[in-house]
mmCIF file of C-alpha atoms and ligand atoms in Angstrom:
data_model
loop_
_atom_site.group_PDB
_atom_site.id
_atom_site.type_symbol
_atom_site.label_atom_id
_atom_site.label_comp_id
_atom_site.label_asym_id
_atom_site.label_seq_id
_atom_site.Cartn_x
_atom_site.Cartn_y
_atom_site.Cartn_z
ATOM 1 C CA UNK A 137 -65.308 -56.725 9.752
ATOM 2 C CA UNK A 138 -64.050 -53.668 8.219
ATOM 3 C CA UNK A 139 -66.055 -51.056 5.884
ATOM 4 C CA UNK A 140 -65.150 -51.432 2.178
ATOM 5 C CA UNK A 141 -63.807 -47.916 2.029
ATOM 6 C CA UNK A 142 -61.133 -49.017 4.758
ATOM 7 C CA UNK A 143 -60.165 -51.569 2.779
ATOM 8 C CA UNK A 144 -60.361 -49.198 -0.141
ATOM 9 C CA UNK A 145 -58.072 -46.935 1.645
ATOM 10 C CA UNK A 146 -55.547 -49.802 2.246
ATOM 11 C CA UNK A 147 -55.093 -50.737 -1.278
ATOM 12 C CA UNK A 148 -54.678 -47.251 -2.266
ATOM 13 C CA UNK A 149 -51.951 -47.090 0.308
ATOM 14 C CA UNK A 150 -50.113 -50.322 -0.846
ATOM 15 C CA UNK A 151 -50.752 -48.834 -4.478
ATOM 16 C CA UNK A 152 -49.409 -45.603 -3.718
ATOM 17 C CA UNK A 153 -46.445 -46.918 -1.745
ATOM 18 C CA UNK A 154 -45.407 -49.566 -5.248
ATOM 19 C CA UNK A 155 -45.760 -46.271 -7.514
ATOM 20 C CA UNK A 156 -42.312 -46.431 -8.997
ATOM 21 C CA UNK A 157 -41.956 -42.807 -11.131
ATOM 22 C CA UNK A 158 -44.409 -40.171 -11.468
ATOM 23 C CA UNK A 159 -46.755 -41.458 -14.299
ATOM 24 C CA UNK A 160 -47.871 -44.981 -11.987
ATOM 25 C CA UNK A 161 -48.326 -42.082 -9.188
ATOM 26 C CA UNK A 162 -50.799 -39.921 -11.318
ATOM 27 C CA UNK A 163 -52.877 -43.600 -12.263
ATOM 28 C CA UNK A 164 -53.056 -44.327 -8.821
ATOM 29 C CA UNK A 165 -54.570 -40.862 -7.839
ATOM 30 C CA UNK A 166 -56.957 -41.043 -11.043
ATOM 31 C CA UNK A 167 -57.880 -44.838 -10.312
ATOM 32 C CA UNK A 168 -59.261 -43.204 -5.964
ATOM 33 C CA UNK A 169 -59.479 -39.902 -6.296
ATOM 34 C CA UNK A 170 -60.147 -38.741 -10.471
ATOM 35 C CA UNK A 171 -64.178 -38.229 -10.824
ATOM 36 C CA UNK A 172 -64.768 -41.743 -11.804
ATOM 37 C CA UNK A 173 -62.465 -42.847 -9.595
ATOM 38 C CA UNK A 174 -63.332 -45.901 -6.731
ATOM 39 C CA UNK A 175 -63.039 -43.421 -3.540
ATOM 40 C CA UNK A 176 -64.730 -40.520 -5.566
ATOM 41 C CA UNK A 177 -67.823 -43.204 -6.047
ATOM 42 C CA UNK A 178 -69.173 -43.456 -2.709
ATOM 43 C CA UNK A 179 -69.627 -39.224 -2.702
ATOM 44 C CA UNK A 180 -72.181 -40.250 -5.471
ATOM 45 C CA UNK A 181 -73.346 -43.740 -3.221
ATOM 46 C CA UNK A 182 -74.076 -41.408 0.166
ATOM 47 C CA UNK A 183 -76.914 -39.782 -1.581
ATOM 48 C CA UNK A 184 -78.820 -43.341 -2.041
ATOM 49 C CA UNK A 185 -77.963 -44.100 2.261
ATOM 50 C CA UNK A 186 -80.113 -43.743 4.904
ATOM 51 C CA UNK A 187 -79.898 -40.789 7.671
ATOM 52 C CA UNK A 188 -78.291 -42.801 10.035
ATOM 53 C CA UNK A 189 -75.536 -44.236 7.827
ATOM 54 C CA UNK A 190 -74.797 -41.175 5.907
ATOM 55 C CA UNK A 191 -72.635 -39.555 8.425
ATOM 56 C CA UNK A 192 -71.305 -42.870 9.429
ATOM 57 C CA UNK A 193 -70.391 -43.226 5.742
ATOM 58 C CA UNK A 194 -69.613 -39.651 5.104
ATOM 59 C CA UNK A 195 -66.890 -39.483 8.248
ATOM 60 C CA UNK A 196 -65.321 -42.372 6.501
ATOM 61 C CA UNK A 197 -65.035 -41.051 3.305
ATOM 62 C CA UNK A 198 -63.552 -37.950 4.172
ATOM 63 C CA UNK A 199 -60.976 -39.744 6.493
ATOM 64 C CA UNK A 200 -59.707 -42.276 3.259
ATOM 65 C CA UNK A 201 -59.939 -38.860 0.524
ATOM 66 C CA UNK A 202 -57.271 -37.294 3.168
ATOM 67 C CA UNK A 203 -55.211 -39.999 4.137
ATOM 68 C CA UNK A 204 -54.891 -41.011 0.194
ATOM 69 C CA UNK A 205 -54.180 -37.451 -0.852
ATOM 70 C CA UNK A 206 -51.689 -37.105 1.782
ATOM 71 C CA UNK A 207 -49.730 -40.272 1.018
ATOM 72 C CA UNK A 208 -49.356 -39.005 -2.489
ATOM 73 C CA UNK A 209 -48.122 -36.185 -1.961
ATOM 74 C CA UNK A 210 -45.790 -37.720 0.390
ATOM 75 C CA UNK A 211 -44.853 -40.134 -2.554
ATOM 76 C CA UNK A 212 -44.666 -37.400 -5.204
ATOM 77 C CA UNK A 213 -41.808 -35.424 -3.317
ATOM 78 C CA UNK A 214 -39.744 -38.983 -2.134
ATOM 79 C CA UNK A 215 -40.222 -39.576 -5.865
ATOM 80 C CA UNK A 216 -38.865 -35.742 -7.117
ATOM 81 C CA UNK A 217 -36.354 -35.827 -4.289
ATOM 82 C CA UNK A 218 -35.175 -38.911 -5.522
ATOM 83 C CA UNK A 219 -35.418 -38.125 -9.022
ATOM 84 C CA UNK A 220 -32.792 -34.516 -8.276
ATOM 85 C CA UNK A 221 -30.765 -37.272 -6.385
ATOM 86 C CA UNK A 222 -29.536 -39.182 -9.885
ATOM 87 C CA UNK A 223 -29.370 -36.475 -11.302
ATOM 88 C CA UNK A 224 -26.816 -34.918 -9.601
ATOM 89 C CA UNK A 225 -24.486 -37.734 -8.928
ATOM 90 C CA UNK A 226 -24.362 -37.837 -12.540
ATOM 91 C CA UNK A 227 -22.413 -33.821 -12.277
ATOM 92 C CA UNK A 228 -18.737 -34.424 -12.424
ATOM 93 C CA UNK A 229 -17.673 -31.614 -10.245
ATOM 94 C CA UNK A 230 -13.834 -32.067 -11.499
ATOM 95 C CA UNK A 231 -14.591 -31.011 -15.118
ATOM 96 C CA UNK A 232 -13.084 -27.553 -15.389
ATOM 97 C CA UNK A 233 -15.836 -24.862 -15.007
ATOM 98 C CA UNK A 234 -16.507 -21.924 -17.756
ATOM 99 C CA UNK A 235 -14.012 -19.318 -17.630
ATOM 100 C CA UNK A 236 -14.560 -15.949 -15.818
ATOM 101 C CA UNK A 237 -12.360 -13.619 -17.521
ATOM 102 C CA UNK A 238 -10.925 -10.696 -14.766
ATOM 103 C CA UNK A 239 -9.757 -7.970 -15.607
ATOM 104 C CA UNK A 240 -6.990 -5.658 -13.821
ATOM 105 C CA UNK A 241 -5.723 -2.276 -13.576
ATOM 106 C CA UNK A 242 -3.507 -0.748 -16.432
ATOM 107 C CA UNK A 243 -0.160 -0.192 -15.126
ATOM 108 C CA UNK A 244 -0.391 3.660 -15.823
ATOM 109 C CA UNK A 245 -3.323 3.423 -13.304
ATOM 110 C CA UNK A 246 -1.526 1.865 -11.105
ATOM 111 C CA UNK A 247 1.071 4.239 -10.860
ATOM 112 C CA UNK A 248 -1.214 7.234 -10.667
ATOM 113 C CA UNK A 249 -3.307 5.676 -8.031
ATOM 114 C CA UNK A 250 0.184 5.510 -6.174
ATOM 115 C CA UNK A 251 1.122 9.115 -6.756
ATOM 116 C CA UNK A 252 -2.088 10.428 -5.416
ATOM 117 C CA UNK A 253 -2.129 8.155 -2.639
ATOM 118 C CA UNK A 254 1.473 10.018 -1.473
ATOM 119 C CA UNK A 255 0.746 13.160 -2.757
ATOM 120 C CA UNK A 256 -3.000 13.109 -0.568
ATOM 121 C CA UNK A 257 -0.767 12.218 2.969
ATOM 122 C CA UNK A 258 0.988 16.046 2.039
ATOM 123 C CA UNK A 259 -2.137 17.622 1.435
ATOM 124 C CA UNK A 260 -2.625 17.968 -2.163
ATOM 125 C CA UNK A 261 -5.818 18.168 -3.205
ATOM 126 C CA UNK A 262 -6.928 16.776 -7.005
ATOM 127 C CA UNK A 263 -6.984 19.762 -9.905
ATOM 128 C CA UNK A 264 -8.106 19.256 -13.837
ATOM 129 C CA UNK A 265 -8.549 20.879 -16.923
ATOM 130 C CA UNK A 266 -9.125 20.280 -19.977
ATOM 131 C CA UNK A 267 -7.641 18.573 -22.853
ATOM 132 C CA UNK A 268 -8.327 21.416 -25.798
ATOM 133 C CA UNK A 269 -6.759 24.658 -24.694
ATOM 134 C CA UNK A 270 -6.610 27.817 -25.694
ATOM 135 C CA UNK A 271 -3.041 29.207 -26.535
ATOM 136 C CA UNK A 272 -3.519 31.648 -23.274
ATOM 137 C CA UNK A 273 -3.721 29.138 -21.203
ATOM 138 C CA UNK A 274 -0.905 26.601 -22.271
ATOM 139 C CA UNK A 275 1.522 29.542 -23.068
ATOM 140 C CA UNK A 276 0.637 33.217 -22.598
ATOM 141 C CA UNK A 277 -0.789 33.184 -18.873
ATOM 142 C CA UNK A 278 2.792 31.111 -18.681
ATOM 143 C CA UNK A 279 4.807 33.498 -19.679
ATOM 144 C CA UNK A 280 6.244 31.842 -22.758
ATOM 145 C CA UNK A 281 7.312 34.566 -25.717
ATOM 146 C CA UNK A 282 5.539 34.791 -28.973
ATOM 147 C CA UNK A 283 7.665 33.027 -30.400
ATOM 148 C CA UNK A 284 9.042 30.508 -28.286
ATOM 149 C CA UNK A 285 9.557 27.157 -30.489
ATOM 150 C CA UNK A 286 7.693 25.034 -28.185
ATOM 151 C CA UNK A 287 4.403 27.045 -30.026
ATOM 152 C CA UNK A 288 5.353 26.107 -33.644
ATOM 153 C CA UNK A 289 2.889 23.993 -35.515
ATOM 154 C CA UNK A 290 5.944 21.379 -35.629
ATOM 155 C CA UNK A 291 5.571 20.671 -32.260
ATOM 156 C CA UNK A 292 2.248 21.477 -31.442
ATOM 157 C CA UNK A 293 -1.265 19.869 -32.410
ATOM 158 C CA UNK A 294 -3.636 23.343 -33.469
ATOM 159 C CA UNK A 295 -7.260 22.774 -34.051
ATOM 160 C CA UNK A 296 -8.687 24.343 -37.033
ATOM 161 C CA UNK A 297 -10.459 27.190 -34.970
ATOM 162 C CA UNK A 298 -6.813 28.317 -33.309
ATOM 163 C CA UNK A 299 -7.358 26.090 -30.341
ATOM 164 C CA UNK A 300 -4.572 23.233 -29.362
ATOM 165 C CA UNK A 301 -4.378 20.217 -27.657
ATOM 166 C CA UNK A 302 -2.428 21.354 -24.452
ATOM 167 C CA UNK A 303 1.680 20.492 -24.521
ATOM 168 C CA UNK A 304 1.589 20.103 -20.662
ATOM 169 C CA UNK A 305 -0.506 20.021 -17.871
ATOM 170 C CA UNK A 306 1.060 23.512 -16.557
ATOM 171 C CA UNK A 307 -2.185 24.827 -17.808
ATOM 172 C CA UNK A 308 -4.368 23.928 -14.615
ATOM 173 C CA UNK A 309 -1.988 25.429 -12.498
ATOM 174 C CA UNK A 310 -3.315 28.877 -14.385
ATOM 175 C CA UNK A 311 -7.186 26.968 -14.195
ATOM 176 C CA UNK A 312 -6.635 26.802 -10.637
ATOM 177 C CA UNK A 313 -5.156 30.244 -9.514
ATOM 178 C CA UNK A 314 -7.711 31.713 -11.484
ATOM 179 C CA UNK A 315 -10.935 29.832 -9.789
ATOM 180 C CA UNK A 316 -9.439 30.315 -6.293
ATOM 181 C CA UNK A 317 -7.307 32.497 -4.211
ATOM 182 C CA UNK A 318 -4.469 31.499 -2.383
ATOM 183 C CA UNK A 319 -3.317 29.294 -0.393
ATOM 184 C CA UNK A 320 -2.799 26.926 -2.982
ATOM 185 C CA UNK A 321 -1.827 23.109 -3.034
ATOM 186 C CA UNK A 322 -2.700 20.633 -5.549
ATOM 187 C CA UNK A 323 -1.947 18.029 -8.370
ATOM 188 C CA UNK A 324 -3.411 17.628 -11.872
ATOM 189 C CA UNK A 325 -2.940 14.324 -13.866
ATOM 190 C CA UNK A 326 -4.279 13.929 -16.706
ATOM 191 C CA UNK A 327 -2.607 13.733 -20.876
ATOM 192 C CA UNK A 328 -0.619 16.018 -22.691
ATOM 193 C CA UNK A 329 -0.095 16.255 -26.630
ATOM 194 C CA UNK A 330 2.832 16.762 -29.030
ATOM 195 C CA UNK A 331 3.708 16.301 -32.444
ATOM 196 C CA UNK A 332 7.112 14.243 -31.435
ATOM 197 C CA UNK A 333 8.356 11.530 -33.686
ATOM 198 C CA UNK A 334 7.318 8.465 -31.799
ATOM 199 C CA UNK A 335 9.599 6.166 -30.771
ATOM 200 C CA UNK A 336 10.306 3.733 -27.431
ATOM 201 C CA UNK A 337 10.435 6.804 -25.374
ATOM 202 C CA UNK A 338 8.279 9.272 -26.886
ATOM 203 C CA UNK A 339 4.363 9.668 -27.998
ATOM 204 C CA UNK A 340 2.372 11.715 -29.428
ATOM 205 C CA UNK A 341 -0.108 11.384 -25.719
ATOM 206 C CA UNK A 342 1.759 10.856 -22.761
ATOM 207 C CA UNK A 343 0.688 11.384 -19.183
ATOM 208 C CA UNK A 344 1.983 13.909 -16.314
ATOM 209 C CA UNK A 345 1.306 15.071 -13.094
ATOM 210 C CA UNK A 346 1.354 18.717 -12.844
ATOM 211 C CA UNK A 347 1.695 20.283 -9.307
ATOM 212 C CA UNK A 348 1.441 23.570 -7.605
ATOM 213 C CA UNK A 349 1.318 25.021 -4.194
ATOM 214 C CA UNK A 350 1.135 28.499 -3.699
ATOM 215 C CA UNK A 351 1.402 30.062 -0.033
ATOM 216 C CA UNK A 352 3.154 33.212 1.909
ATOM 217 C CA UNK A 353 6.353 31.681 2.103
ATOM 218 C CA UNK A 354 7.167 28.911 -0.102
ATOM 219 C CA UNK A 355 10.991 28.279 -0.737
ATOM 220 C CA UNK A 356 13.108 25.685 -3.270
ATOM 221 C CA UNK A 357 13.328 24.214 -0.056
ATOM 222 C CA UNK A 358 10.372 23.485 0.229
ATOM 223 C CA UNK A 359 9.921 22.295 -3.512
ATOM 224 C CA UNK A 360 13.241 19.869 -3.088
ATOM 225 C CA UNK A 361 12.105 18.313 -0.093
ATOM 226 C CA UNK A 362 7.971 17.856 -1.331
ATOM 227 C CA UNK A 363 9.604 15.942 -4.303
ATOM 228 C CA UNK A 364 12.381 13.926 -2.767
ATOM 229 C CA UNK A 365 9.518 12.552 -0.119
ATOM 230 C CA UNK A 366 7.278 11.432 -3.406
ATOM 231 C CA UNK A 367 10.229 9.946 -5.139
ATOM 232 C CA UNK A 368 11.491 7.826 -2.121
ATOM 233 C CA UNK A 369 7.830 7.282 -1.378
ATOM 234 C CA UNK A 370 7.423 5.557 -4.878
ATOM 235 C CA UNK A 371 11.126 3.949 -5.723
ATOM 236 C CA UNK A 372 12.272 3.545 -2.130
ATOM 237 C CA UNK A 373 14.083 5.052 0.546
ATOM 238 C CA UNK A 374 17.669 4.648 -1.162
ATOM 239 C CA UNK A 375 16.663 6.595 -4.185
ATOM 240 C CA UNK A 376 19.164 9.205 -5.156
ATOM 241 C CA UNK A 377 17.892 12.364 -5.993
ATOM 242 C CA UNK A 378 19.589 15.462 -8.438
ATOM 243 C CA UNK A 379 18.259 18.752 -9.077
ATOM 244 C CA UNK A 380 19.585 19.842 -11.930
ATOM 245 C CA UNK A 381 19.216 23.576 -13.070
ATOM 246 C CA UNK A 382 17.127 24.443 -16.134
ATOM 247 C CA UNK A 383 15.512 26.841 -18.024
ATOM 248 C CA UNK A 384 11.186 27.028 -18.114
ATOM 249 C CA UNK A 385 9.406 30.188 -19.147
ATOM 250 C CA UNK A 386 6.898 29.917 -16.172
ATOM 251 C CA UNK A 387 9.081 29.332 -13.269
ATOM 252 C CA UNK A 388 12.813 30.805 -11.919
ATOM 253 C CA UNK A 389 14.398 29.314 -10.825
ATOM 254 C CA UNK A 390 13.916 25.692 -12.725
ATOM 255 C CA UNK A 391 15.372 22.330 -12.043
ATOM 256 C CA UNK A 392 14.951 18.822 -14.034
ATOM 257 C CA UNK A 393 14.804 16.177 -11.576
ATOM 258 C CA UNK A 394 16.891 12.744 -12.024
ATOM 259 C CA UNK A 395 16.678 9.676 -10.166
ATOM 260 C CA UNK A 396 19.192 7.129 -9.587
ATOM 261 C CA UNK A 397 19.001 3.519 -7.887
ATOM 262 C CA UNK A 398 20.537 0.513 -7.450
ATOM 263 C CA UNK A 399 17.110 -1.203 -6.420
ATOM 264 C CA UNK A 400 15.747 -0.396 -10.033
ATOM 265 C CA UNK A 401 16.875 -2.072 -13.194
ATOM 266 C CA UNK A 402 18.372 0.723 -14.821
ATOM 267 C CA UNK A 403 20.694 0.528 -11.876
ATOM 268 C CA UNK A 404 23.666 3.133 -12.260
ATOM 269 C CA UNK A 405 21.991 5.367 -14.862
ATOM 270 C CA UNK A 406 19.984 8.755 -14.251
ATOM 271 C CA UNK A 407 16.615 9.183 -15.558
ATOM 272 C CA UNK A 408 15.347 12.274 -16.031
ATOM 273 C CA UNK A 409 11.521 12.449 -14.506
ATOM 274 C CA UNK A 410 9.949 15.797 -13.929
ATOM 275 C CA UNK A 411 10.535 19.232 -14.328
ATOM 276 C CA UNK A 412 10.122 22.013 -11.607
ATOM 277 C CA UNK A 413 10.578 25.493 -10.386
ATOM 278 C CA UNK A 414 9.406 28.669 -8.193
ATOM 279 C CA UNK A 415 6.676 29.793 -10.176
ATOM 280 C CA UNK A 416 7.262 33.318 -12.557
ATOM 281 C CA UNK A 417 5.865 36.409 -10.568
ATOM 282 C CA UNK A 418 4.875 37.250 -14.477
ATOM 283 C CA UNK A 419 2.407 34.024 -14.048
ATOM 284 C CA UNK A 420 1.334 35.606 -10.787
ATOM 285 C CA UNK A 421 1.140 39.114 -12.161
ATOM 286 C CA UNK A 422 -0.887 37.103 -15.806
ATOM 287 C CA UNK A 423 -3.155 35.449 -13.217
ATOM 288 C CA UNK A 424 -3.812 38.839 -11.209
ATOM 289 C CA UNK A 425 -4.829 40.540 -14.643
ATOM 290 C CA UNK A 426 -7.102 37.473 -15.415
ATOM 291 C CA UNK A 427 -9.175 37.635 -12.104
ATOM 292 C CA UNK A 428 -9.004 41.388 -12.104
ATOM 293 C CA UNK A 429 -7.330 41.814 -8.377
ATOM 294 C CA UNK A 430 -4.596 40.839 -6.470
ATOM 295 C CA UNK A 431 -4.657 38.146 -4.664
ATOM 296 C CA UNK A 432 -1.407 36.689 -6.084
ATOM 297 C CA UNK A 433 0.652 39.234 -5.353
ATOM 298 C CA UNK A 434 4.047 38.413 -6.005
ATOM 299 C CA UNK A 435 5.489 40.291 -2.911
ATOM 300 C CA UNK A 436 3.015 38.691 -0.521
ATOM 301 C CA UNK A 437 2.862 34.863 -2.025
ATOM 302 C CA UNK A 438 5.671 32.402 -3.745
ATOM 303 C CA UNK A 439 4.983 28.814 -4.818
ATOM 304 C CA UNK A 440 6.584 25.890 -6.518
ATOM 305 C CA UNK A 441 5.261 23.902 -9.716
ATOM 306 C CA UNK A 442 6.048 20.569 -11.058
ATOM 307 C CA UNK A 443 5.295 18.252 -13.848
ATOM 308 C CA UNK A 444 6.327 14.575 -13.263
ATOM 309 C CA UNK A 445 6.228 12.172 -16.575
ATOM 310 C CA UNK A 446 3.977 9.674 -15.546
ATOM 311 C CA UNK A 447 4.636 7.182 -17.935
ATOM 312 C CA UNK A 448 8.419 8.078 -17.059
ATOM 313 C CA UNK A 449 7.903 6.980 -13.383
ATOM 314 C CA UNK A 450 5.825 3.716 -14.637
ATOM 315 C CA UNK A 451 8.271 2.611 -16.903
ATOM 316 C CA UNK A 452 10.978 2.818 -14.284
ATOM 317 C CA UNK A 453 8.560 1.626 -11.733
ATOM 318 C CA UNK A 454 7.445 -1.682 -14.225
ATOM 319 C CA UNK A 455 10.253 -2.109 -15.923
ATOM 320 C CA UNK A 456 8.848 -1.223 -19.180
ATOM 321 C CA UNK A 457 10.582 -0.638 -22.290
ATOM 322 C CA UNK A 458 8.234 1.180 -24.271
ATOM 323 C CA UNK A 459 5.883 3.722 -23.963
ATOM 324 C CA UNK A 460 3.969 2.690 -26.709
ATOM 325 C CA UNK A 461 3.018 -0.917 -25.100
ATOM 326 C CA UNK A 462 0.661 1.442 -22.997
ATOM 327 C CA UNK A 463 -1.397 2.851 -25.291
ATOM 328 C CA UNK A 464 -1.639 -1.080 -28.060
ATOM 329 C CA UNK A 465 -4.174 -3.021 -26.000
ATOM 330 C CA UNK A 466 -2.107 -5.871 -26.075
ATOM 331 C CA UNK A 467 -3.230 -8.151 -23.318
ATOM 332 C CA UNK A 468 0.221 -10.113 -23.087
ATOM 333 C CA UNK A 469 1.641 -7.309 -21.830
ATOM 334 C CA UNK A 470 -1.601 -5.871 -19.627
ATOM 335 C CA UNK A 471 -1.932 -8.945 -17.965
ATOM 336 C CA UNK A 472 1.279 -8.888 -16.482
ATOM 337 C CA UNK A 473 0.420 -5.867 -14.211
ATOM 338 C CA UNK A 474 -3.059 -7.795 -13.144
HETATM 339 N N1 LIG B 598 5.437 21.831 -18.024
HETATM 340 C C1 LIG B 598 6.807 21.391 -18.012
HETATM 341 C C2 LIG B 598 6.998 20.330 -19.086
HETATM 342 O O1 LIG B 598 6.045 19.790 -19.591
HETATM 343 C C3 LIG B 598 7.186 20.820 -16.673
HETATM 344 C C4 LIG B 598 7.105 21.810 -15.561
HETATM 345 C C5 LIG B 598 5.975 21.926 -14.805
HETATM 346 C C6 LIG B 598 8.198 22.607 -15.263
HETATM 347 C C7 LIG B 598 5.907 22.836 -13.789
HETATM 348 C C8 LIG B 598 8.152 23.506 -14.240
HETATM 349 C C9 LIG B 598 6.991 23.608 -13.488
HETATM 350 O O2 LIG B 598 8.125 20.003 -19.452
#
């Protein structure tokens, strides 16, 4: 015959095992195993027993208290496991999920990522300056007169103190002779500023990419072919190219730069895109005075500058109509270059 705590232990088992949710589990465990519960009793019994039976007794005991706790926590996890189960059969995974909203480059980004990228595989190293100039820097050191127009308060933004918001980005091509001595070869993006009445193709900010390289012998030829790579790097290899001759203060001789192609939308017509030159030995000879030696002698060194409009080359590039859809935040128009 068995011991009463077997059969305890049995009906705890068939108890346990007909616990159908968590609340008839946590009865069962209180009704064996809580302080005044059946199992629990016979801890309290064993101190009434004889020698010989207590450790008959106690083995017992310990084996049912272990067995029982065992098979409920075996029940509590079928039960949780179970539980997790309905619940996620009741997830309709074809419900649309919550939007992620991505964003994406701005297409003037895009093109000046582009324009480094080329520039970088001819060696051109990155160049700033700042935005606030003095008038040295964005005409003097360039060797623009007194009274050139482009200095009139018409068509240039002054700061109360005499200082201006630079008309080009010529002036880190002084920043840079001035902080290092030759050989010279970089490119400096970054905004320019002037009081123009905006319209499709004009802004009050635009964007250009100035460039300089000064070394012992630098030629036009040099210059034309730099600047036809970059073009056909950017609008293809069956870009046509013209140099046309111009007049800047800070460089002689000076070109503007069209480009023509079939492959673009404007198709047939020319479109004017940077501006370029040998640079002045009077910006050589301004720089000299500046660092207080010689090291751009005009004799020994020659170099040619250039300022390509950026947002010039990304309208072309885009297909964009108007230079000021870069600058409203419209995300219509953004998200189409995403
Ligand atoms: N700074 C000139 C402009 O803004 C462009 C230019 C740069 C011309 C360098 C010659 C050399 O129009």
């Amino acid at each position: 015959m068995s011991h009463p705590l077997e059969e305890l232990r049995a009906s705890a088992m068939t108890d346990i095992a007909a616990a159908a949710d968590e609340q008839a589990l946590e009865a069962v465990r209180v009704r064996y195993l809580g302080r005044n519960g059946s199992i629990s009793a016979w801890s309290d019994e064993m101190r009434t027993m004889s020698k010989e039976e207590r450790p008959i007794v106690g083995k017992l005991l310990n084996e049912a208290r272990n067995a029982v706790t065992a098979a409920l926590a075996e029940s509590a996890e079928r039960l949780r496991a179970s539980k997790e189960a309905v619940a996620l059969s009741n997830i309709d995974v074809s419900l649309p999920a919550t939007p992620v909203e991505f964003g994406g480059l701005h297409p003037l980004t895009q093109m000046l990522d582009r324009a480094i990228a080329i520039f970088r595989r001819m060696g051109f190293a990155l160049a700033e300056g700042p935005d606030v100039e003095t008038e040295w820097y964005c005409f003097d050191a360039l060797n623009t007169a007194p009274d050139h127009p482009a200095r009139n308060e018409q068509d240039t933004f002054y700061l109360p103190d005499g200082r201006l918001l630079r008309t080009h980005t010529s002036t880190v091509q002084i920043r840079t002779m001035q902080s290092a001595p030759p050989p010279i070869r970089v490119i400096a993006p970054g905004s320019a500023y002037r009081r123009d009445e905006v319209d499709a193709t004009h802004s009050a900010q635009f964007h250009q990419i100035e460039g300089l390289y000064v070394d012992d012998d630098v030629s036009v030829a040099d210059l034309k072919g730099a600047l036809e790579f970059f073009l056909r790097e950017l609008f293809g290899s069956d870009t046509e190219i013209r140099f046309r001759p111009h007049y800047f203060p800070f460089t002689e001789p000076s070109f503007e730069i069209d480009v023509k192609s079939k492959a673009l939308k404007s198709g047939e017509k020319w479109l004017e895109v940077a501006g370029c030159g040998m640079v002045h030995p009077a910006v050589f000879e301004e720089v000299n005075r500046a660092r207080g030696d010689d090291a751009y002698d005009p004799e020994k060194y020659s170099g040619f500058a250039f300022g390509l409009g950026m947002d010039r080359l990304a309208m072309i590039l885009f297909d964009i109509p108007d230079i000021r859809l870069f600058a409203q935040n419209d995300l219509r128009f953004l998200r189409q270059f995403a």
